[in-house]
Coordinates of C-alpha atoms in Angstrom, one line a residue:
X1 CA 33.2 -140.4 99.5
X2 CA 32.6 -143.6 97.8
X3 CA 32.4 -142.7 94.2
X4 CA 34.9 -141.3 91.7
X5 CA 33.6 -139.9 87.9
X6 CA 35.1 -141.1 84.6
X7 CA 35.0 -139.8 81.4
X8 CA 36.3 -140.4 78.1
X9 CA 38.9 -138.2 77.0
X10 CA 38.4 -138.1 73.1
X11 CA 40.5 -134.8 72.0
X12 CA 43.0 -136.2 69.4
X13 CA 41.0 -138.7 67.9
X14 CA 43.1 -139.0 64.9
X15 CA 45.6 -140.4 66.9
X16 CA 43.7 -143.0 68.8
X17 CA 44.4 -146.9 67.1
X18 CA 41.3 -149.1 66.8
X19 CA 40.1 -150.4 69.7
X20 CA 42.0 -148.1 72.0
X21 CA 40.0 -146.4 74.7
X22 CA 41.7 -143.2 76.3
X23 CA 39.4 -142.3 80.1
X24 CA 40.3 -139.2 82.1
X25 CA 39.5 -139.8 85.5
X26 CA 38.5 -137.3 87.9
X27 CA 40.9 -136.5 90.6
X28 CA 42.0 -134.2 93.0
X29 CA 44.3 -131.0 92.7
X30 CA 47.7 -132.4 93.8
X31 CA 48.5 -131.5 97.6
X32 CA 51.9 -129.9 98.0
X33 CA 54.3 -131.9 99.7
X34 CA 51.9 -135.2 99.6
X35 CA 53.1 -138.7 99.2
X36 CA 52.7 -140.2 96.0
X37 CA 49.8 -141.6 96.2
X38 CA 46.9 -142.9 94.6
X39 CA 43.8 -142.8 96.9
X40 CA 44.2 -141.6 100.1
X41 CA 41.8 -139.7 102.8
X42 CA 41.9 -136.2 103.8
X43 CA 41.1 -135.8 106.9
X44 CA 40.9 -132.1 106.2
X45 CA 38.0 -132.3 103.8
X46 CA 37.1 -135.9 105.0
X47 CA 36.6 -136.8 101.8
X48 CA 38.8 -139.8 99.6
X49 CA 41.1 -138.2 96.9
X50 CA 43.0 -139.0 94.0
X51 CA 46.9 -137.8 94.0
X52 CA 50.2 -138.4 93.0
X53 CA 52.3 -138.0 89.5
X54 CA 50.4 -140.6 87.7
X55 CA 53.0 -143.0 87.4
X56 CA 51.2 -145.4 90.0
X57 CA 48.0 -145.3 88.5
X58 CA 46.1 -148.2 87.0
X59 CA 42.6 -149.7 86.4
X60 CA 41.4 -152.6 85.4
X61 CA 39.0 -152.4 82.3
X62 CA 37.1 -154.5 80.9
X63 CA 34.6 -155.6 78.6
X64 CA 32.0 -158.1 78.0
X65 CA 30.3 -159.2 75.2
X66 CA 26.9 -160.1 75.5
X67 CA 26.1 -161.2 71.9
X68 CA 28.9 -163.7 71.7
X69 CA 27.8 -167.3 71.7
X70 CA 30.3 -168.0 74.2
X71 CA 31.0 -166.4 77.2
X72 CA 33.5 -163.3 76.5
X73 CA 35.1 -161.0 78.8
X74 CA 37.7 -159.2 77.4
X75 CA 40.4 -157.3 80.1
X76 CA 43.3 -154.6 79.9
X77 CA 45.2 -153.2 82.3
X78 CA 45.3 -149.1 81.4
X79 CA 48.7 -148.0 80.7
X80 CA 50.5 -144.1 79.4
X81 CA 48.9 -142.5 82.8
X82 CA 49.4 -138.8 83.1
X83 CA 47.7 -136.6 85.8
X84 CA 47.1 -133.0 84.5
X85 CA 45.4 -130.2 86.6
X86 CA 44.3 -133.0 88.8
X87 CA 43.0 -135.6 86.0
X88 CA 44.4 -138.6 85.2
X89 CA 44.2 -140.0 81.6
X90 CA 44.6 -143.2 81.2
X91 CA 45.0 -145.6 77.8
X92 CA 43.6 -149.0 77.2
X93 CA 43.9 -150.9 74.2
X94 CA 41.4 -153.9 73.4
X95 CA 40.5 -156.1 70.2
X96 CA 38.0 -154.7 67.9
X97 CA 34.9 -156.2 68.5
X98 CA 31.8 -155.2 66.1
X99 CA 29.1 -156.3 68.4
X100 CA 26.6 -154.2 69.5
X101 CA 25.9 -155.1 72.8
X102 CA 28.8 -154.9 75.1
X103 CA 29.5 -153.8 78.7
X104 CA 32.0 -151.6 79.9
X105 CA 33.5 -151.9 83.7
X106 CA 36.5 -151.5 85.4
X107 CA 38.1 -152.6 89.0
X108 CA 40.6 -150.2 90.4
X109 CA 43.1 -150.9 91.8
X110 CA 44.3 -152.9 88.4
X111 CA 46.9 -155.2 91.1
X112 CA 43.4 -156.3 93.0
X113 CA 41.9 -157.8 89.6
X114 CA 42.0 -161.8 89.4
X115 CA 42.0 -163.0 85.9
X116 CA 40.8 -166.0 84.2
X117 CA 36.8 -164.0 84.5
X118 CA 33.9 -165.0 82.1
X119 CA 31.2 -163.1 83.3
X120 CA 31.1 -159.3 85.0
X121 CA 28.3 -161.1 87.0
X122 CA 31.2 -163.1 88.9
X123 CA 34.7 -161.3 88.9
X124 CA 37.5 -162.3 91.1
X125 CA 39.1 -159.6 93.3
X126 CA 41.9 -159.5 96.0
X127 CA 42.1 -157.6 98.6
X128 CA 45.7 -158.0 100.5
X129 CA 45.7 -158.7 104.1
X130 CA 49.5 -157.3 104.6
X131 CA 49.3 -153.5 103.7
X132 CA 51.4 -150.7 103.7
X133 CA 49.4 -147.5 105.4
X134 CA 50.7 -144.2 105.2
X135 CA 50.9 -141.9 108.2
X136 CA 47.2 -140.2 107.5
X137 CA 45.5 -142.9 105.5
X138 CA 45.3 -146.3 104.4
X139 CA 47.4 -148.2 102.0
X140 CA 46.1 -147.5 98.3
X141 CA 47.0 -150.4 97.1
X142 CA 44.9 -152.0 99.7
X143 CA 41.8 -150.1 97.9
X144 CA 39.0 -151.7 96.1
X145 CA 36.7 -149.8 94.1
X146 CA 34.5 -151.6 91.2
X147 CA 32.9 -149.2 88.0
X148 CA 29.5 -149.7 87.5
X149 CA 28.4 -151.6 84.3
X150 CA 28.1 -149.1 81.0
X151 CA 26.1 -150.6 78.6
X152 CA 27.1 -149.8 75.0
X153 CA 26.4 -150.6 71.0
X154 CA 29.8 -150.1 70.0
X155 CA 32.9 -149.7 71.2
X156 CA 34.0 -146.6 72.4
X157 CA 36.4 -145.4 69.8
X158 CA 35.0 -141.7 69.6
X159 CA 32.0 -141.0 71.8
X160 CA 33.0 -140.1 75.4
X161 CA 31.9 -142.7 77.9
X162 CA 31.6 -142.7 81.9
X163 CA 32.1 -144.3 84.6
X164 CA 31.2 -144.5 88.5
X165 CA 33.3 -146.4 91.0
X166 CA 32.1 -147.4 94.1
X167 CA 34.4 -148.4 97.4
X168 CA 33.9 -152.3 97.9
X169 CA 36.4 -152.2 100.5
X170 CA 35.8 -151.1 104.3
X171 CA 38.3 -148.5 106.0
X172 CA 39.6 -148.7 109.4
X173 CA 41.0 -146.7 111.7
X174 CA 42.7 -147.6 114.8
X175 CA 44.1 -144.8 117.4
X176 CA 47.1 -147.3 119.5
X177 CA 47.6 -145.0 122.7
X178 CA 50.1 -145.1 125.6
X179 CA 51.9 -147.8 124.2
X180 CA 55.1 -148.7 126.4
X181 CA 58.1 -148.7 123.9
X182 CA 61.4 -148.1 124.9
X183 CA 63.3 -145.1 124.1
X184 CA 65.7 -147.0 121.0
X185 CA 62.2 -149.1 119.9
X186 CA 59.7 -147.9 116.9
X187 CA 57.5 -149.4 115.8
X188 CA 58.1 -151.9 113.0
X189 CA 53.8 -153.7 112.4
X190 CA 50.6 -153.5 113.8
X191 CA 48.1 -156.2 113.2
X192 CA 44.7 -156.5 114.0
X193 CA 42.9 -159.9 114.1
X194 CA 39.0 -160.6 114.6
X195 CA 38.6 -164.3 115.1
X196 CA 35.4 -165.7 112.7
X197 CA 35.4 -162.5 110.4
X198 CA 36.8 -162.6 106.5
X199 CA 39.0 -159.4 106.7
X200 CA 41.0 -160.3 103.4
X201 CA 41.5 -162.4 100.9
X202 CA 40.1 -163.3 97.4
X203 CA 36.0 -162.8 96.7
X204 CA 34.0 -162.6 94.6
X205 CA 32.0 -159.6 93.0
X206 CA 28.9 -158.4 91.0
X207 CA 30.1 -155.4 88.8
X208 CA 26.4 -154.8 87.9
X209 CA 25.3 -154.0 91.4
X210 CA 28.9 -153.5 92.8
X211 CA 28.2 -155.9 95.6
X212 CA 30.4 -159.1 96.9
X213 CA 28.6 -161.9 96.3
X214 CA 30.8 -164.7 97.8
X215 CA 33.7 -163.3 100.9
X216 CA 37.0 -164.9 101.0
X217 CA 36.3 -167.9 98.1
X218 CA 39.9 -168.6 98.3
X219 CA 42.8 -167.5 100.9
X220 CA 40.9 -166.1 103.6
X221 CA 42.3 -164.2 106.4
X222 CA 41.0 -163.2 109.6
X223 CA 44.0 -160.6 110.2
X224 CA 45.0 -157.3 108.4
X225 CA 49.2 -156.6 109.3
X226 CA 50.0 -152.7 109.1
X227 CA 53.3 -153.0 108.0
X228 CA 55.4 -149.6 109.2
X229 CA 58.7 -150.9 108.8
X230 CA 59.3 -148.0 106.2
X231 CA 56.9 -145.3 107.7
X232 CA 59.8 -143.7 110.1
X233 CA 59.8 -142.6 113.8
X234 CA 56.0 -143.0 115.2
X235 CA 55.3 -141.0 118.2
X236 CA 54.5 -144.1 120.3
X237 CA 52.1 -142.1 122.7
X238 CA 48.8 -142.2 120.2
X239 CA 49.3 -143.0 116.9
X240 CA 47.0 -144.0 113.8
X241 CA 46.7 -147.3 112.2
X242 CA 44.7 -147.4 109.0
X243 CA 44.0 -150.7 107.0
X244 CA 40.6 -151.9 104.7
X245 CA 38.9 -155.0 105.0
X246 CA 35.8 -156.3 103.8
X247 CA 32.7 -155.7 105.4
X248 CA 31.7 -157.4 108.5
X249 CA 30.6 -156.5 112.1
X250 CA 31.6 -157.1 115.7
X251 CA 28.8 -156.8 118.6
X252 CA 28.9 -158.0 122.5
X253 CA 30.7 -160.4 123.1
X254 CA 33.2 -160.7 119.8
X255 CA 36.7 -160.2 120.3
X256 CA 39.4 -158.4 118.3
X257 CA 43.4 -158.5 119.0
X258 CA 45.9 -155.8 118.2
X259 CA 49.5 -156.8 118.0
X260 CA 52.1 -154.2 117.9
X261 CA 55.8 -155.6 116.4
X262 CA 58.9 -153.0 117.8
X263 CA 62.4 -153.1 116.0
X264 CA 63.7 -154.9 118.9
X265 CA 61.6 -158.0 117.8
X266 CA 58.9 -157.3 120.7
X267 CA 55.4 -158.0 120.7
X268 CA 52.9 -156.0 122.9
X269 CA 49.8 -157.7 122.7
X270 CA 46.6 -156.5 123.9
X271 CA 42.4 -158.2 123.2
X272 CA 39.4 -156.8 123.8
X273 CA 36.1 -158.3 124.0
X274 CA 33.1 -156.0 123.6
X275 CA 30.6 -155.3 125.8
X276 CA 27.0 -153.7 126.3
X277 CA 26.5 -151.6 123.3
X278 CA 30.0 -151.6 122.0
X279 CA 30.5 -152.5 118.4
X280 CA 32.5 -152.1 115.1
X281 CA 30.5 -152.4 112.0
X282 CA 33.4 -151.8 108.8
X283 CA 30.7 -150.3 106.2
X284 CA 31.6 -150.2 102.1
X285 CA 33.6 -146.9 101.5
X286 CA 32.8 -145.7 105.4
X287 CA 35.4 -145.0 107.9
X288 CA 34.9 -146.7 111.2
X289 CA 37.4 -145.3 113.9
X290 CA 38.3 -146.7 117.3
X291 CA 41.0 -146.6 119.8
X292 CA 43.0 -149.3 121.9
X293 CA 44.4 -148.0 125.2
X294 CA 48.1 -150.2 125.5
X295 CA 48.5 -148.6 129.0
X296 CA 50.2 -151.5 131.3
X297 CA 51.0 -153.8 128.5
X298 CA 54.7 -155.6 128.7
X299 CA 56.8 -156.1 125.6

């Protein structure tokens, strides 16, 4: 579930310009009358899958090279996506560079890169605190997945090259029961809010190993908003409420509060404190699922 394949795509090399890079990226088939969109979960496989026309698809590439006196870190966002038979072929264009000792990477998606990077050791990353879920699965442009490091001696002009993404973000998945709205209300946001615990925000990342090495450097937030203000009429009885966050754990005695936004400008609130053995660990590219009972709770 937590990696994706990519490969180099080099079938009309005649036509590639210096420096351009052309990757196919594995995805899946495209699922009759799905949403367009770019990672989501199945929960019929239970496995993470690519989808959609193409036309929202984007990574982040990027190159560094190690021979250069200075530090030098060369980025371009892919562009001329096209999904065929379930692969998506994307295009990015850098400056020739004759070293021979460069690294290829890339962060996906290309909206959660942070520029102004020197080193793949250290590379900024967002990940947004309000998202946009869809009915069955979290918002994908909430996602954060980092390629692991591809050493090379020259740039990749002709020979195919791969890469391996790895989920850097957690995924959540809250089940809001019995929740008292009034026949005209729907539900307009759900937010969920762990006092203490970096949920969002910017952070830092080591592309080598694929691990955050510093959580919420900059803009931290302890809340994730589910914003559903365009998702349509929610059956208010037990609905889902995906979001990601970064990595983090609650045990005994942590709290967590889930607030739940109707059209009518209400607020049903509801915290819980866990007890005993109760806990939520959010685990890179694992699902953790829970459920909040709203039984009894006033508007």
């Amino acid at each position: 579930m937590a990696f994706t394949g990519c490969s180099k795509d080099s079938t009309n090399p005649e036509i590639e310009k210096p420096g351009t890079v052309t990757m196919t990226v594995i995805a899946s088939d495209k699922i009759e009358n799905a949403p367009l969109t770019r990672t989501h979960y199945d929960e019929i496989t239970q496995k993470i899958q690519w989808d959609g026309d193409g036309s929202t698809e984007f990574i982040q590439f990027l190159e560094q090279d190690n021979a250069a006196a200075t530090p030098a870190l060369q980025a371009a966002e892919s562009t001329n996506c096209t999904l065929t038979a379930g692969k998506a072929s994307f295009t990015v264009t850098l400056k020739e560079n004759p070293s021979t000792d460069l690294t290829y990477a890339a962060v996906y998606p290309a909206g959660n890169y942070v520029t102004d990077n020197q080193s793949l050791s250290k590379v900024k990353v967002n990940l947004p605190a309000t998202q946009t879920p869809l009915a069955t699965s979290f918002d994908p442009n909430a996602d954060l997945m980092v390629a692991r490091a591809v050493q090379m001696t020259s740039q990749p002009k002709t020979e195919p090259i791969s890469l391996s993404f790895g989920r850097v973000a957690a995924l959540g998945k809250i089940t809001i029961t019995n929740l008292g709205l009034a026949a005209d209300e729907t539900v307009k946001s759900v937010s969920f809010t762990a006092a203490g615990k970096v949920l969002a925000g910017r952070s830092y990342v080591d592309i080598a190993t694929g691990r955050i090495i510093e959580i919420g450097y900059f803009s931290p937030s302890d809340r994730i908003i589910m914003d559903f203000s365009a998702a349509g009429t929610i059956a208010p009885a037990s609905f889902p409420a995906w979001f990601t966050c970064y990595p983090c754990s609650l045990a005994a005695n942590d709290s967590f509060t889930l607030v739940v936004t109707s059209s009518a400008n209400k607020t049903y609130t509801k915290q819980v404190t866990l007890s005993g053995a109760q806990k939520l660990v959010f685990t890179p590219g694992d699902i953790t699922t829970f459920s909040v009972n709203m039984a009894g709770i006033a508007g």
